[in-house]
mmCIF file of C-alpha atoms in Angstrom:
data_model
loop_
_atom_site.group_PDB
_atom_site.id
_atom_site.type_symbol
_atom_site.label_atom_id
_atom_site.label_comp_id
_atom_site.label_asym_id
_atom_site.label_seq_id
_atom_site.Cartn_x
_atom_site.Cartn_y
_atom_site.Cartn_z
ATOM 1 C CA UNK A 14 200.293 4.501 189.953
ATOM 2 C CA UNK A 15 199.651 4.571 193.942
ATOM 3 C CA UNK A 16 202.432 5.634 196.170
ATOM 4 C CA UNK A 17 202.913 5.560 199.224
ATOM 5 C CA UNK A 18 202.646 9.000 201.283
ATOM 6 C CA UNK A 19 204.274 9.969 204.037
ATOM 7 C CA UNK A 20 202.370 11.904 207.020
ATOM 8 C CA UNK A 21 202.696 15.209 206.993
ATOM 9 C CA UNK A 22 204.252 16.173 210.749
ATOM 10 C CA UNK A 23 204.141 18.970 211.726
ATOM 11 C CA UNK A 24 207.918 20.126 212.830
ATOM 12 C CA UNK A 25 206.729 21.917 216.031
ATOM 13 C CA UNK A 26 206.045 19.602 219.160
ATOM 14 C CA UNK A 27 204.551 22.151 221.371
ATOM 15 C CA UNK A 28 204.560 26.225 222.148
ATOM 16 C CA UNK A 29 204.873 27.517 225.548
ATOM 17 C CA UNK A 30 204.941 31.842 225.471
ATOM 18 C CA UNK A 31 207.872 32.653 223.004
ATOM 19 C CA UNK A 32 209.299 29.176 223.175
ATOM 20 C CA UNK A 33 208.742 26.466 220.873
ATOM 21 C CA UNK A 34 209.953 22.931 220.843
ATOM 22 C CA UNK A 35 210.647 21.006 218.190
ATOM 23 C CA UNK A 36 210.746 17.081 216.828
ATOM 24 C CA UNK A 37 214.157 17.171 216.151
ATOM 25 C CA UNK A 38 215.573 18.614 219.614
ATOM 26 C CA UNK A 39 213.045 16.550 221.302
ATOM 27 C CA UNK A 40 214.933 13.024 219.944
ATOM 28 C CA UNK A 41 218.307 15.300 219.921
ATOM 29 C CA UNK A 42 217.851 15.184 223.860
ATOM 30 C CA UNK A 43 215.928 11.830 224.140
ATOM 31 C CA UNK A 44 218.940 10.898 222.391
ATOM 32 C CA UNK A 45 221.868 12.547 224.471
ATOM 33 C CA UNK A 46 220.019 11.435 227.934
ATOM 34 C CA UNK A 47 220.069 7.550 227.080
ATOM 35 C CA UNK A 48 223.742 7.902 225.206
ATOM 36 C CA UNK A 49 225.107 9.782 228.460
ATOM 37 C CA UNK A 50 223.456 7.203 230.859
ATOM 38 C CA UNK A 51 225.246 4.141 228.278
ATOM 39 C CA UNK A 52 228.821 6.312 228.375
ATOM 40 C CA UNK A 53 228.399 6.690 232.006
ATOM 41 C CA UNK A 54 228.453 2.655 232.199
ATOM 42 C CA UNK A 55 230.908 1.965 229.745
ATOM 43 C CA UNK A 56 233.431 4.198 231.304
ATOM 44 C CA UNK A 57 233.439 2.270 234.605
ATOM 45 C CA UNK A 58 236.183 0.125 233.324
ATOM 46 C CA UNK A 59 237.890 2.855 231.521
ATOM 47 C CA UNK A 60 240.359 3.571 234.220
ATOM 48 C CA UNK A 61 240.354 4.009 238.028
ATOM 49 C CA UNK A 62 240.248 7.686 237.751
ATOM 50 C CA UNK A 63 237.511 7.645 235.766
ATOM 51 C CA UNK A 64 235.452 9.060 238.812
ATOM 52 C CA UNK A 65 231.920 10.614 238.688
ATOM 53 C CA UNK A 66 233.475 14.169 238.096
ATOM 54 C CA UNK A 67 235.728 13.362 235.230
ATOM 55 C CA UNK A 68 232.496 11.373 233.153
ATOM 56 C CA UNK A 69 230.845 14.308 233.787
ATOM 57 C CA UNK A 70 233.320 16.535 232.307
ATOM 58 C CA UNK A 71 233.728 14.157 229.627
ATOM 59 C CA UNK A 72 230.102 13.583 228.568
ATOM 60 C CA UNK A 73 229.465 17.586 228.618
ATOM 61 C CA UNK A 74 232.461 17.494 226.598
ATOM 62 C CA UNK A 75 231.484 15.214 224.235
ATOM 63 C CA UNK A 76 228.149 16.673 224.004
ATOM 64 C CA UNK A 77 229.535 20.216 222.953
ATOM 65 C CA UNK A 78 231.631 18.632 220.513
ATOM 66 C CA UNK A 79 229.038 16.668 218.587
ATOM 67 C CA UNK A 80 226.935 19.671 218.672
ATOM 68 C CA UNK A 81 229.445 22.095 217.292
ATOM 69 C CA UNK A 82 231.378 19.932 214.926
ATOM 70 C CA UNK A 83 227.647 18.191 213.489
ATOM 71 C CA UNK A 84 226.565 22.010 212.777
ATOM 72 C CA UNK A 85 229.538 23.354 211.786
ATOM 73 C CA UNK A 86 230.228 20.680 209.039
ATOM 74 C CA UNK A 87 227.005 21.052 207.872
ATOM 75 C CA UNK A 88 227.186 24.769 207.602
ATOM 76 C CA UNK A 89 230.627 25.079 205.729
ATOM 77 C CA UNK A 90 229.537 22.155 203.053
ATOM 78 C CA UNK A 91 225.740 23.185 202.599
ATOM 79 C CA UNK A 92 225.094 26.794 203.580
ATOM 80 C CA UNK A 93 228.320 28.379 203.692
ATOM 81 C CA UNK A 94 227.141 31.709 202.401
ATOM 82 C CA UNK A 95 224.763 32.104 204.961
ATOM 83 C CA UNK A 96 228.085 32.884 207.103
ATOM 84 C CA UNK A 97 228.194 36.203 205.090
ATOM 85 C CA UNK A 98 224.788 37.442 206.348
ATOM 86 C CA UNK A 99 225.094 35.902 209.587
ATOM 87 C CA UNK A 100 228.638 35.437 211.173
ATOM 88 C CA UNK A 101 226.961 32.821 213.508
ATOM 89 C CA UNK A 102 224.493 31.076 211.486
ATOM 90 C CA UNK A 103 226.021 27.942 212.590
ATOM 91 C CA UNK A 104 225.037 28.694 215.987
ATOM 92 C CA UNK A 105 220.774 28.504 214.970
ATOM 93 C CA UNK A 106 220.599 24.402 216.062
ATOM 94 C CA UNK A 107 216.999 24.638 216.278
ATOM 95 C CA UNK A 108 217.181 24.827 212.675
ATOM 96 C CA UNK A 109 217.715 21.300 213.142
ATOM 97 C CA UNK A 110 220.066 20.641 210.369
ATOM 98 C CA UNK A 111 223.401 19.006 211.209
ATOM 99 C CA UNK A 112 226.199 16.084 209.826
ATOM 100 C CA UNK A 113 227.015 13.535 212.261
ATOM 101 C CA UNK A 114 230.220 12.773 210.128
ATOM 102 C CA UNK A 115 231.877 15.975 210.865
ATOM 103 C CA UNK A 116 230.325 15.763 214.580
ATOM 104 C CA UNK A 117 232.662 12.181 214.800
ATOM 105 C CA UNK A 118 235.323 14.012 212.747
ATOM 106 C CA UNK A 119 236.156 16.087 215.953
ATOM 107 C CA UNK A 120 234.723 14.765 218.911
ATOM 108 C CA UNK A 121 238.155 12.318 217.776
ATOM 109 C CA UNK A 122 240.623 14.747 218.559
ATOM 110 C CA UNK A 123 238.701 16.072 221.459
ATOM 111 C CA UNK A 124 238.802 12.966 223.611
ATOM 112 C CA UNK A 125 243.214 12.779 222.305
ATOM 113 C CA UNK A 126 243.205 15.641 224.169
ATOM 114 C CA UNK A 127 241.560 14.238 227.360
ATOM 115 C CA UNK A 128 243.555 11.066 227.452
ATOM 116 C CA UNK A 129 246.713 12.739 227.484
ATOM 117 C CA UNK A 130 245.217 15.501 230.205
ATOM 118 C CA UNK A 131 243.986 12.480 232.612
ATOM 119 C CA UNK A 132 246.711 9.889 231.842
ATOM 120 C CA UNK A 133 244.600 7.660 230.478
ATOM 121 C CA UNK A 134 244.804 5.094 227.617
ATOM 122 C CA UNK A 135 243.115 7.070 224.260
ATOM 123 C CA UNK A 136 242.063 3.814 223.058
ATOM 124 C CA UNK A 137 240.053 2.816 225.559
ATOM 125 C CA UNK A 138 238.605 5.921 225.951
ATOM 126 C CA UNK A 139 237.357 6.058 222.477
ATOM 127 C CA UNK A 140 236.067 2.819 222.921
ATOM 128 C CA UNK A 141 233.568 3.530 225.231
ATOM 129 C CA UNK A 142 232.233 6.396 223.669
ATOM 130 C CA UNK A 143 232.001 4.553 220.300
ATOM 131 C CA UNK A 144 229.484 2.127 221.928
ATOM 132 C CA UNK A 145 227.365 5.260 222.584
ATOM 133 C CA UNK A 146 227.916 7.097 219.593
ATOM 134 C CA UNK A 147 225.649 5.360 216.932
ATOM 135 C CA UNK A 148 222.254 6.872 220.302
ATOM 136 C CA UNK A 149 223.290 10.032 219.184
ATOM 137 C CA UNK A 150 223.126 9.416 215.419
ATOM 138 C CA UNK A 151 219.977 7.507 216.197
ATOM 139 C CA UNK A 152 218.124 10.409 217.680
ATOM 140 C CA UNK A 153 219.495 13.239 214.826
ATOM 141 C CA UNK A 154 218.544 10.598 211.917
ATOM 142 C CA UNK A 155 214.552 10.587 214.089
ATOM 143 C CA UNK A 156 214.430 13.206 214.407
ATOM 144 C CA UNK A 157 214.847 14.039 209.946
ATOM 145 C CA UNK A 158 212.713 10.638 209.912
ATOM 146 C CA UNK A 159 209.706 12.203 211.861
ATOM 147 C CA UNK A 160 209.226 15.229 210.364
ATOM 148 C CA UNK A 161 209.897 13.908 206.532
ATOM 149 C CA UNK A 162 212.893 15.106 205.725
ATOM 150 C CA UNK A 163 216.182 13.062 204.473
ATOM 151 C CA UNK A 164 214.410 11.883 201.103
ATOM 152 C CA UNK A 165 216.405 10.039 198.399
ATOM 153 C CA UNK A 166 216.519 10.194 194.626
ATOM 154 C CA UNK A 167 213.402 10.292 192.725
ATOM 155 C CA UNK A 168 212.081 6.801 191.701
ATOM 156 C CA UNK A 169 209.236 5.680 190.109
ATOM 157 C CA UNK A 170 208.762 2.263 190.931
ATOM 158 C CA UNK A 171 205.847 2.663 193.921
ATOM 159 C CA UNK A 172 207.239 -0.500 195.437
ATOM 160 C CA UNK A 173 210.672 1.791 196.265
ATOM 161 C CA UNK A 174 209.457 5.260 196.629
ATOM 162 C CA UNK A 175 207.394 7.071 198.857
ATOM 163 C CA UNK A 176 205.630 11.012 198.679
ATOM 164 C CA UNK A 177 207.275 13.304 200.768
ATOM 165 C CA UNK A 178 205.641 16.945 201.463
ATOM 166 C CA UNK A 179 208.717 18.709 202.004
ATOM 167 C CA UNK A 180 210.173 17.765 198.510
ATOM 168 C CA UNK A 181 207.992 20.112 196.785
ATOM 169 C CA UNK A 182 209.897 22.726 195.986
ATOM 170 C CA UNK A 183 212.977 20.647 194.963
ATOM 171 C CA UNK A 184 210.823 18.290 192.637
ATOM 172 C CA UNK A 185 208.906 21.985 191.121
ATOM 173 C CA UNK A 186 212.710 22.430 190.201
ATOM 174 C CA UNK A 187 213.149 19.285 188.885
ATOM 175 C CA UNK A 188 209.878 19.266 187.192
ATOM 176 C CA UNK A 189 210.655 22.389 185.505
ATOM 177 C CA UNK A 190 210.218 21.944 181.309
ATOM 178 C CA UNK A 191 209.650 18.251 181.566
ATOM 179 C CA UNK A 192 205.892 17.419 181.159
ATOM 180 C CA UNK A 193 205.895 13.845 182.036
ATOM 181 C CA UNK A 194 207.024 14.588 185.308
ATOM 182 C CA UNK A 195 204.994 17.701 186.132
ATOM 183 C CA UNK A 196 201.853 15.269 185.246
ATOM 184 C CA UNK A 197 203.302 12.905 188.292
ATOM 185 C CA UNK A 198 203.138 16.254 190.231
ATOM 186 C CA UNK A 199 199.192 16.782 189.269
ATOM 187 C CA UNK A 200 198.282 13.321 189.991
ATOM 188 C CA UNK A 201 198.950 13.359 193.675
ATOM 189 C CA UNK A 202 197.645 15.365 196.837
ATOM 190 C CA UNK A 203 201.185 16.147 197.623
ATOM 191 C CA UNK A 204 202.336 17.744 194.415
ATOM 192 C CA UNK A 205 205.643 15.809 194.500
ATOM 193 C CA UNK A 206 208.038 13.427 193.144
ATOM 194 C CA UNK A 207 207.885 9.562 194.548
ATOM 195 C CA UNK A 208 210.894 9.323 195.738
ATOM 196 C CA UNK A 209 213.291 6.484 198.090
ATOM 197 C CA UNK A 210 212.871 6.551 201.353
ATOM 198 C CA UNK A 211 216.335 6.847 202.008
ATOM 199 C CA UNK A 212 216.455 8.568 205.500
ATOM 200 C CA UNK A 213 214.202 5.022 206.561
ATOM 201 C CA UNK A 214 217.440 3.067 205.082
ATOM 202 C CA UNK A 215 219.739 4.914 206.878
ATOM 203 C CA UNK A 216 217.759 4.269 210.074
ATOM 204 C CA UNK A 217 217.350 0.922 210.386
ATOM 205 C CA UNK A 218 220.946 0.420 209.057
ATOM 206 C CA UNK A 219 222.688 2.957 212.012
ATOM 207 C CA UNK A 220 220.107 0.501 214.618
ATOM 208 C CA UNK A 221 222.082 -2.110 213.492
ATOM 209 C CA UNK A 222 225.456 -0.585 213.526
ATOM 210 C CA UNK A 223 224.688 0.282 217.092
ATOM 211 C CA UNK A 224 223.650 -3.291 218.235
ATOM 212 C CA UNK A 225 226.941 -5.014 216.255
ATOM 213 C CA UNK A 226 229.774 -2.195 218.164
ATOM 214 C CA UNK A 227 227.525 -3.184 221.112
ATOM 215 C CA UNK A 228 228.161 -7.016 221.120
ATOM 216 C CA UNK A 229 231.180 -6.431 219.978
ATOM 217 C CA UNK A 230 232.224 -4.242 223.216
ATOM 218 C CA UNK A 231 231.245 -6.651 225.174
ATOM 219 C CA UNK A 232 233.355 -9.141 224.114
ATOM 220 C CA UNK A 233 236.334 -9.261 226.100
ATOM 221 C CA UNK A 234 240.046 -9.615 224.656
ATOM 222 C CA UNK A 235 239.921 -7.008 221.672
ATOM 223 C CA UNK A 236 242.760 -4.996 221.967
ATOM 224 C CA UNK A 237 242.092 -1.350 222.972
ATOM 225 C CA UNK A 238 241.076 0.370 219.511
ATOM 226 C CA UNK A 239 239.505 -1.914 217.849
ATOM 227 C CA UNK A 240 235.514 -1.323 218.366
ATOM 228 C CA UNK A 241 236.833 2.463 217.717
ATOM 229 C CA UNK A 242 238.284 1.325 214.569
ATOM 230 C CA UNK A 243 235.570 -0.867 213.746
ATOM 231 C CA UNK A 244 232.295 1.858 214.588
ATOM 232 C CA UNK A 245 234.550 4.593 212.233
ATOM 233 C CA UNK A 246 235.011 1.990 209.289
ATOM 234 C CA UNK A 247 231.442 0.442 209.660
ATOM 235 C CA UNK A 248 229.871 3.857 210.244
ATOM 236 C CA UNK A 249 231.958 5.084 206.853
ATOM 237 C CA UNK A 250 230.398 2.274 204.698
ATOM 238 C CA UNK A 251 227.027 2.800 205.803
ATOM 239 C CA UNK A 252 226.705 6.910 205.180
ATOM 240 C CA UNK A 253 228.846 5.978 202.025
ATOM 241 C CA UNK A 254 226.475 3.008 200.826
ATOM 242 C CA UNK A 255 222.696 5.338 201.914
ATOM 243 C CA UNK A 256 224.102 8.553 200.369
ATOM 244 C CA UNK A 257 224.049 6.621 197.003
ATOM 245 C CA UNK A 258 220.212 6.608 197.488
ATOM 246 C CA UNK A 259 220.160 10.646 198.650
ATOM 247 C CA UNK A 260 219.763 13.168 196.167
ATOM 248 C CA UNK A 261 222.918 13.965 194.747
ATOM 249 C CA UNK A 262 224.679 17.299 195.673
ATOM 250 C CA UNK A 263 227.891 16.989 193.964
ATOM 251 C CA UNK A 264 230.900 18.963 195.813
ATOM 252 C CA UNK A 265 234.015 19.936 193.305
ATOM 253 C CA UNK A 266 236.705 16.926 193.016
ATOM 254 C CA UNK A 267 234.582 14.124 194.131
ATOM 255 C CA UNK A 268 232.101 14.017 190.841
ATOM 256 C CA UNK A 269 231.263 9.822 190.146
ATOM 257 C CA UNK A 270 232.871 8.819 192.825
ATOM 258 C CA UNK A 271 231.752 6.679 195.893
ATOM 259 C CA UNK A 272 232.016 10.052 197.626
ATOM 260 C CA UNK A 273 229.954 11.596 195.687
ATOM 261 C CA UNK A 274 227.717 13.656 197.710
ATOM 262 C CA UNK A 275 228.660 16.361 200.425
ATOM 263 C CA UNK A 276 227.686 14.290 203.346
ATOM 264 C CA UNK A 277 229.767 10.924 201.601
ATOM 265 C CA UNK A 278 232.640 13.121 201.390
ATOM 266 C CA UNK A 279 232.765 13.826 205.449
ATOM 267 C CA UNK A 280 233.374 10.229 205.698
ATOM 268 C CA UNK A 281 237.170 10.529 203.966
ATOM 269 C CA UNK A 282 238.559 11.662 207.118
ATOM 270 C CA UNK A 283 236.687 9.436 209.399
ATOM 271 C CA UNK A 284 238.389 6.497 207.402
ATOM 272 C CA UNK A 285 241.834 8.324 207.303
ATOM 273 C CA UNK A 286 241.223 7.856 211.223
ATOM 274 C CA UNK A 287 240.506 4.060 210.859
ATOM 275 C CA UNK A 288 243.473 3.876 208.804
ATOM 276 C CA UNK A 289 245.919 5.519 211.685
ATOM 277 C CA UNK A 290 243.839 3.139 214.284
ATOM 278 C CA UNK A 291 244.250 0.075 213.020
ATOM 279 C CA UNK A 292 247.826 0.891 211.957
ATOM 280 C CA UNK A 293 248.789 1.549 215.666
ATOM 281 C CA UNK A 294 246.179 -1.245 217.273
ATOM 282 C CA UNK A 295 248.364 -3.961 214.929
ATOM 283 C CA UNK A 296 251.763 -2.772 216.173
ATOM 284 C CA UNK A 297 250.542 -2.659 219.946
ATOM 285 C CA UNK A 298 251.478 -5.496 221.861
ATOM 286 C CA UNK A 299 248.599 -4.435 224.256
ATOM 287 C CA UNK A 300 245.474 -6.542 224.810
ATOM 288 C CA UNK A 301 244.017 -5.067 228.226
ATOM 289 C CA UNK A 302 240.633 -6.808 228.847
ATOM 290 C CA UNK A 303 237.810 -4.697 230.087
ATOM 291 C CA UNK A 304 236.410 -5.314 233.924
#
């Protein structure tokens, strides 16, 4: 059978002296410079005192946030035994491995925090940034997409699977005692599984979840809290729906379950906060319109 194979990329973009520059913070920073300039829009309507110094202080907030929560999750549900060796492994982002889901997971709290310290309406603040939320996961997910990594489940139907370079070692282990697969592993250049393109999937899918909270937004009447409540529950079902196509990496508790791998299971208390959203968006008699 034919597959498919994906380019081989190579991770490093360019080397100046001692410093080298990767695919993955290239789109990381392609990917905070067009969310910051969208947030920067959005929160002209916020509030009044939404002046030039407070979206500054809120986008470099925001920004530190995503960055510390994505790597930390990742870190503690992955790699947390790297911690023992190094106390600040979770510190090394140009390793370039991070979960959005726990990045969203705090950045939520985070921005409580600023609405009550600038008197402004939480709602509405979350709001804005959720419009420019789904850049950000657009220019992590590239950046995986670029350089091959983010592959699914191995499948042998060529017309849903592609060769990836980077699975080698996991298929090798997978591979291990079972002939007919290590003769799929002879028969290509690679040496690998086939296997769904999953990280493709998840692409496209957070493109559209972008341009849906985007009309949305600009749709005037919604009471404050809704396009949050709407970008956490949509966001949810679509990391819960592409992890079923990931390879599975079953945490303890959540075995055959919808939350079945690591990075499904970050969603839980993303939808706990659509829960407590939409609970206090239905009891609100507010409907503020944006400008």
């Amino acid at each position: 059978m034919e597959y498919l194979s994906y380019p081989v990329i190579d991770p490093v973009v360019f080397t100046l002296g001692p410093l080298t520059g990767n695919w993955y913070g290239l789109f990381f920073e392609i990917g905070l410079l067009i969310s910051s300039v969208l947030l920067t829009r959005r929160l002209k309507g916020v509030h009044p005192s939404m002046d030039s110094d407070r979206k500054t202080i809120l986008i470099f907030t925001c920004f530190i946030t995503l960055l510390l929560g994505a790597r930390v999750s990742y870190v503690l549900l992955y790699c947390p035994s790297s911690l023992a060796d190094e106390p600040f492994y979770f510190l090394k982002f140009w390793d370039g491995c991070a979960s959005f889901a726990g990045a969203v997971a705090l950045v939520v709290p985070v921005l409580w925090l600023l609405s009550k310290k600038w008197n402004v309406e939480f709602y509405r603040l979350t709001d804005a940034v959720a419009t420019a939320a789904p850049v950000a996961a657009l220019a992590v997910l590239a950046g995986d997409t670029v350089v091959g990594s983010g592959w699914g489940k191995v499948v042998m139907d060529p017309h849903l699977s592609m060769l990836f370079s980077s699975s080698r070692h996991a298929d090798m282990l997978i591979a291990s005692g079972d002939l007919a697969l290590a003769n799929v592993i002879k028969s290509n250049a690679y040496g690998v599984l086939p296997r769904f393109p999953s990280q493709l999937l998840e692409l496209v899918s957070q493109v559209i979840l972008w341009l849906v909270i985007s009309v949305i937004y600009s749709k005037n009447g919604h009471k404050p809290g809704f396009t949050t409540a709407l970008y956490l529950l949509l966001f949810s079902l679509v990391k819960i729906t592409t992890e079923q196509f990931h390879e599975m990496d079953i945490p303890v508790g959540f075995s055959g379950s919808l939350f079945s791998t690591k990075a499904g299971a970050l969603t839980i208390p993303l939808l706990f906060m659509f829960e407590i959203i939409v609970l206090s968006v239905l009891v609100s008699k507010k409907n503020v319109p944006k400008n």
